[in-house]
C-alpha cells in the first residue's frame, strides 16, 4: 500500500537524507534545508515503501519495462520494476549523451516507464524519453522520488512524484539565516543541489 507524505518524509529524516540548517547550494543560493536521495536509498525497506507510491500509480497502466538514467535513477527504476515484475534497463552517458549500452535494447511497440530520483529541469528524463521514442516504443509515464521543479516540469504523459519536498532557496544578500549569523555549510557532493 502506498505511504503518506508524512511517512515518506519521516524515512528521509531517519536516513538523514533531509537536514535542517544553513546550506550553500551549487546554484550559489542559500537554503534552510537540503536533501540527498542517495541517503534514503541506502535502506532497502525505505526504498521499497517510497517506491510503492510510484508502482501503485502505474499498476493499471500497461508497462513492459522500466528505464532509468544512470546513476541517480537506477535504484528507483530497479525497485519499481521489481514491484511491477517487469524488466529494468538503464541508459548511461557516453561522450555526454545518454545511450543504451550493455546489450540493452527496446523493441518497437513496447511500453516503457521512465524512473528517476530527482527531477529539477527534467533534462535527463527527457533524454531517456527520446531513447524510448527513437526505438519506436511507447511512453507509459514518468515516476520519480522528488520533484524539485515545484510542478513546473511536465512530460506530457502520466507522471508521479513519490515525495513532495520543498527546498526554499534565498539569494545570499537576502538570506534570513545569514542575517541571524548562522554558519553556512557547503554539502560535500554536487548531488545535493543537482
Ligand atoms: Zn545564508
mmCIF file of C-alpha atoms and ligand atoms in Angstrom:
data_model
loop_
_atom_site.group_PDB
_atom_site.id
_atom_site.type_symbol
_atom_site.label_atom_id
_atom_site.label_comp_id
_atom_site.label_asym_id
_atom_site.label_seq_id
_atom_site.Cartn_x
_atom_site.Cartn_y
_atom_site.Cartn_z
ATOM 1 C CA UNK A 1 0.000 0.000 0.000
ATOM 2 C CA UNK A 2 1.259 3.465 -0.861
ATOM 3 C CA UNK A 3 2.534 5.533 2.051
ATOM 4 C CA UNK A 4 1.588 9.059 3.076
ATOM 5 C CA UNK A 5 3.716 12.178 2.541
ATOM 6 C CA UNK A 6 4.403 12.316 6.265
ATOM 7 C CA UNK A 7 5.639 8.705 6.347
ATOM 8 C CA UNK A 8 7.862 9.316 3.324
ATOM 9 C CA UNK A 9 9.329 12.466 4.882
ATOM 10 C CA UNK A 10 9.885 10.552 8.115
ATOM 11 C CA UNK A 11 12.007 7.994 6.211
ATOM 12 C CA UNK A 12 14.016 10.840 4.657
ATOM 13 C CA UNK A 13 14.642 12.318 8.107
ATOM 14 C CA UNK A 14 15.544 8.974 9.711
ATOM 15 C CA UNK A 15 18.035 8.308 6.900
ATOM 16 C CA UNK A 16 19.455 11.837 7.378
ATOM 17 C CA UNK A 17 18.523 12.411 3.754
ATOM 18 C CA UNK A 18 16.684 15.594 4.759
ATOM 19 C CA UNK A 19 18.555 18.009 7.001
ATOM 20 C CA UNK A 20 17.822 21.412 8.505
ATOM 21 C CA UNK A 21 20.474 24.107 8.817
ATOM 22 C CA UNK A 22 22.037 26.749 6.583
ATOM 23 C CA UNK A 23 23.322 25.350 3.320
ATOM 24 C CA UNK A 24 25.158 26.771 0.320
ATOM 25 C CA UNK A 25 23.637 25.253 -2.815
ATOM 26 C CA UNK A 26 25.684 24.878 -6.015
ATOM 27 C CA UNK A 27 23.397 27.496 -7.571
ATOM 28 C CA UNK A 28 25.034 29.916 -5.117
ATOM 29 C CA UNK A 29 21.760 30.352 -3.214
ATOM 30 C CA UNK A 30 21.297 29.606 0.461
ATOM 31 C CA UNK A 31 18.711 27.266 1.955
ATOM 32 C CA UNK A 32 17.476 26.160 5.370
ATOM 33 C CA UNK A 33 17.189 22.557 4.221
ATOM 34 C CA UNK A 34 18.797 20.110 1.871
ATOM 35 C CA UNK A 35 18.087 16.542 0.865
ATOM 36 C CA UNK A 36 20.160 13.790 -0.672
ATOM 37 C CA UNK A 37 18.118 10.958 -2.186
ATOM 38 C CA UNK A 38 21.043 8.544 -2.152
ATOM 39 C CA UNK A 39 20.955 8.554 1.643
ATOM 40 C CA UNK A 40 17.347 7.324 1.858
ATOM 41 C CA UNK A 41 18.084 4.776 -0.898
ATOM 42 C CA UNK A 42 20.738 3.251 1.391
ATOM 43 C CA UNK A 43 17.871 1.471 3.142
ATOM 44 C CA UNK A 44 16.052 -1.137 1.049
ATOM 45 C CA UNK A 45 12.921 -1.064 3.158
ATOM 46 C CA UNK A 46 12.549 2.731 2.974
ATOM 47 C CA UNK A 47 13.215 2.486 -0.761
ATOM 48 C CA UNK A 48 10.611 -0.236 -1.162
ATOM 49 C CA UNK A 49 7.922 1.703 0.695
ATOM 50 C CA UNK A 50 8.581 5.048 -1.014
ATOM 51 C CA UNK A 51 8.734 3.435 -4.484
ATOM 52 C CA UNK A 52 5.319 1.858 -3.869
ATOM 53 C CA UNK A 53 3.882 5.337 -4.419
ATOM 54 C CA UNK A 54 5.210 5.121 -7.989
ATOM 55 C CA UNK A 55 4.400 1.431 -8.589
ATOM 56 C CA UNK A 56 0.821 1.745 -7.363
ATOM 57 C CA UNK A 57 0.257 4.694 -9.707
ATOM 58 C CA UNK A 58 1.340 2.651 -12.738
ATOM 59 C CA UNK A 59 -0.107 -0.722 -11.726
ATOM 60 C CA UNK A 60 -3.098 -0.353 -14.074
ATOM 61 C CA UNK A 61 -1.234 1.307 -16.941
ATOM 62 C CA UNK A 62 0.396 -1.055 -19.478
ATOM 63 C CA UNK A 63 4.145 -1.281 -18.767
ATOM 64 C CA UNK A 64 6.531 -3.732 -20.447
ATOM 65 C CA UNK A 65 9.719 -2.336 -18.989
ATOM 66 C CA UNK A 66 11.234 0.343 -16.789
ATOM 67 C CA UNK A 67 14.177 2.512 -17.887
ATOM 68 C CA UNK A 68 16.233 4.994 -15.863
ATOM 69 C CA UNK A 69 19.143 7.365 -16.421
ATOM 70 C CA UNK A 70 22.318 6.273 -14.568
ATOM 71 C CA UNK A 71 23.292 6.719 -11.802
ATOM 72 C CA UNK A 72 20.566 8.537 -9.929
ATOM 73 C CA UNK A 73 17.584 6.701 -11.367
ATOM 74 C CA UNK A 74 18.929 3.159 -11.193
ATOM 75 C CA UNK A 75 17.818 2.178 -7.692
ATOM 76 C CA UNK A 76 14.374 3.784 -8.082
ATOM 77 C CA UNK A 77 13.883 2.216 -11.518
ATOM 78 C CA UNK A 78 15.010 -1.201 -10.389
ATOM 79 C CA UNK A 79 12.757 -1.183 -7.321
ATOM 80 C CA UNK A 80 9.698 -0.019 -9.301
ATOM 81 C CA UNK A 81 10.407 -2.717 -11.932
ATOM 82 C CA UNK A 82 10.684 -5.310 -9.177
ATOM 83 C CA UNK A 83 7.362 -4.245 -7.679
ATOM 84 C CA UNK A 84 5.659 -4.322 -11.084
ATOM 85 C CA UNK A 85 7.509 -7.538 -12.023
ATOM 86 C CA UNK A 86 8.813 -6.028 -15.275
ATOM 87 C CA UNK A 87 12.278 -5.859 -16.762
ATOM 88 C CA UNK A 88 14.595 -2.986 -15.941
ATOM 89 C CA UNK A 89 17.244 -1.321 -18.119
ATOM 90 C CA UNK A 90 19.260 1.871 -17.767
ATOM 91 C CA UNK A 91 20.814 4.465 -20.041
ATOM 92 C CA UNK A 92 24.259 5.890 -19.302
ATOM 93 C CA UNK A 93 26.262 8.793 -20.601
ATOM 94 C CA UNK A 94 28.759 8.194 -23.363
ATOM 95 C CA UNK A 95 30.507 11.333 -24.636
ATOM 96 C CA UNK A 96 27.970 13.340 -22.653
ATOM 97 C CA UNK A 97 24.891 11.777 -24.257
ATOM 98 C CA UNK A 98 22.570 9.153 -22.718
ATOM 99 C CA UNK A 99 22.719 5.866 -24.605
ATOM 100 C CA UNK A 100 21.739 2.234 -24.149
ATOM 101 C CA UNK A 101 24.807 0.039 -23.680
ATOM 102 C CA UNK A 102 25.495 -3.476 -22.341
ATOM 103 C CA UNK A 103 23.258 -5.103 -24.940
ATOM 104 C CA UNK A 104 20.082 -3.428 -23.639
ATOM 105 C CA UNK A 105 17.514 -2.876 -26.352
ATOM 106 C CA UNK A 106 13.994 -1.526 -26.641
ATOM 107 C CA UNK A 107 11.573 -3.113 -29.079
ATOM 108 C CA UNK A 108 9.109 -1.094 -31.154
ATOM 109 C CA UNK A 109 5.634 -1.054 -29.639
ATOM 110 C CA UNK A 110 6.751 -1.806 -26.065
ATOM 111 C CA UNK A 111 5.535 0.444 -23.236
ATOM 112 C CA UNK A 112 8.262 1.991 -21.102
ATOM 113 C CA UNK A 113 8.061 3.697 -17.752
ATOM 114 C CA UNK A 114 10.909 6.163 -17.102
ATOM 115 C CA UNK A 115 12.122 6.458 -13.490
ATOM 116 C CA UNK A 116 14.448 9.000 -11.870
ATOM 117 C CA UNK A 117 15.450 10.043 -8.359
ATOM 118 C CA UNK A 118 15.186 13.852 -8.536
ATOM 119 C CA UNK A 119 13.607 15.960 -11.283
ATOM 120 C CA UNK A 120 14.949 19.520 -11.364
ATOM 121 C CA UNK A 121 14.879 20.603 -15.016
ATOM 122 C CA UNK A 122 13.834 17.202 -16.363
ATOM 123 C CA UNK A 123 16.802 17.122 -18.747
ATOM 124 C CA UNK A 124 17.983 13.568 -18.047
ATOM 125 C CA UNK A 125 14.433 12.219 -18.147
ATOM 126 C CA UNK A 126 13.806 13.967 -21.491
ATOM 127 C CA UNK A 127 16.913 12.346 -22.965
ATOM 128 C CA UNK A 128 15.703 8.910 -21.853
ATOM 129 C CA UNK A 129 12.203 9.641 -23.183
ATOM 130 C CA UNK A 130 13.810 10.329 -26.568
ATOM 131 C CA UNK A 131 15.666 6.988 -26.449
ATOM 132 C CA UNK A 132 12.298 5.256 -25.906
ATOM 133 C CA UNK A 133 10.609 7.193 -28.717
ATOM 134 C CA UNK A 134 13.523 6.755 -31.138
ATOM 135 C CA UNK A 135 13.217 2.985 -30.659
ATOM 136 C CA UNK A 136 9.565 3.169 -31.744
ATOM 137 C CA UNK A 137 8.363 2.271 -28.241
ATOM 138 C CA UNK A 138 5.610 3.984 -26.262
ATOM 139 C CA UNK A 139 5.937 6.033 -23.111
ATOM 140 C CA UNK A 140 3.833 4.675 -20.243
ATOM 141 C CA UNK A 141 4.788 7.580 -17.995
ATOM 142 C CA UNK A 142 7.407 9.021 -15.698
ATOM 143 C CA UNK A 143 7.901 8.250 -11.987
ATOM 144 C CA UNK A 144 10.404 9.929 -9.678
ATOM 145 C CA UNK A 145 11.077 10.285 -5.991
ATOM 146 C CA UNK A 146 11.227 14.062 -5.679
ATOM 147 C CA UNK A 147 10.067 16.966 -7.860
ATOM 148 C CA UNK A 148 12.437 19.898 -7.390
ATOM 149 C CA UNK A 149 10.664 21.944 -10.061
ATOM 150 C CA UNK A 150 7.572 22.634 -7.902
ATOM 151 C CA UNK A 151 5.401 21.077 -10.606
ATOM 152 C CA UNK A 152 6.864 23.181 -13.435
ATOM 153 C CA UNK A 153 8.329 20.195 -15.302
ATOM 154 C CA UNK A 154 5.575 18.353 -17.167
ATOM 155 C CA UNK A 155 6.443 15.487 -19.507
ATOM 156 C CA UNK A 156 3.038 15.308 -21.216
ATOM 157 C CA UNK A 157 2.413 11.731 -20.019
ATOM 158 C CA UNK A 158 1.192 10.287 -16.703
ATOM 159 C CA UNK A 159 3.734 11.332 -14.078
ATOM 160 C CA UNK A 160 4.065 10.927 -10.337
ATOM 161 C CA UNK A 161 6.483 12.236 -7.719
ATOM 162 C CA UNK A 162 6.637 9.931 -4.691
ATOM 163 C CA UNK A 163 7.519 12.644 -2.162
ATOM 164 C CA UNK A 164 6.955 16.391 -2.103
ATOM 165 C CA UNK A 165 9.998 18.176 -0.690
ATOM 166 C CA UNK A 166 10.052 21.911 -0.983
ATOM 167 C CA UNK A 167 13.518 23.424 -0.722
ATOM 168 C CA UNK A 168 13.226 27.193 -0.448
ATOM 169 C CA UNK A 169 16.382 28.971 -1.575
ATOM 170 C CA UNK A 170 17.427 32.581 -0.995
ATOM 171 C CA UNK A 171 19.904 34.843 -2.742
ATOM 172 C CA UNK A 172 22.740 35.373 -0.258
ATOM 173 C CA UNK A 173 22.082 39.100 0.176
ATOM 174 C CA UNK A 174 18.505 38.476 1.352
ATOM 175 C CA UNK A 175 19.166 35.206 3.249
ATOM 176 C CA UNK A 176 17.436 35.339 6.677
ATOM 177 C CA UNK A 177 19.877 32.727 8.049
ATOM 178 C CA UNK A 178 22.861 34.923 7.145
ATOM 179 C CA UNK A 179 21.130 37.794 8.951
ATOM 180 C CA UNK A 180 20.870 35.590 12.057
ATOM 181 C CA UNK A 181 24.603 34.810 11.758
ATOM 182 C CA UNK A 182 24.156 31.051 11.355
ATOM 183 C CA UNK A 183 27.271 29.325 9.961
ATOM 184 C CA UNK A 184 26.971 28.371 6.284
ATOM 185 C CA UNK A 185 27.571 24.718 5.339
ATOM 186 C CA UNK A 186 28.584 23.529 1.884
ATOM 187 C CA UNK A 187 27.351 19.969 1.370
ATOM 188 C CA UNK A 188 30.035 17.574 0.135
ATOM 189 C CA UNK A 189 28.516 16.451 -3.160
ATOM 190 C CA UNK A 190 27.172 18.350 -6.129
ATOM 191 C CA UNK A 191 24.246 15.904 -5.993
ATOM 192 C CA UNK A 192 22.949 17.891 -3.021
ATOM 193 C CA UNK A 193 21.539 20.544 -5.271
ATOM 194 C CA UNK A 194 21.599 18.821 -8.647
HETATM 195 ZN ZN1 LIG B 1 22.618 32.450 4.092
#
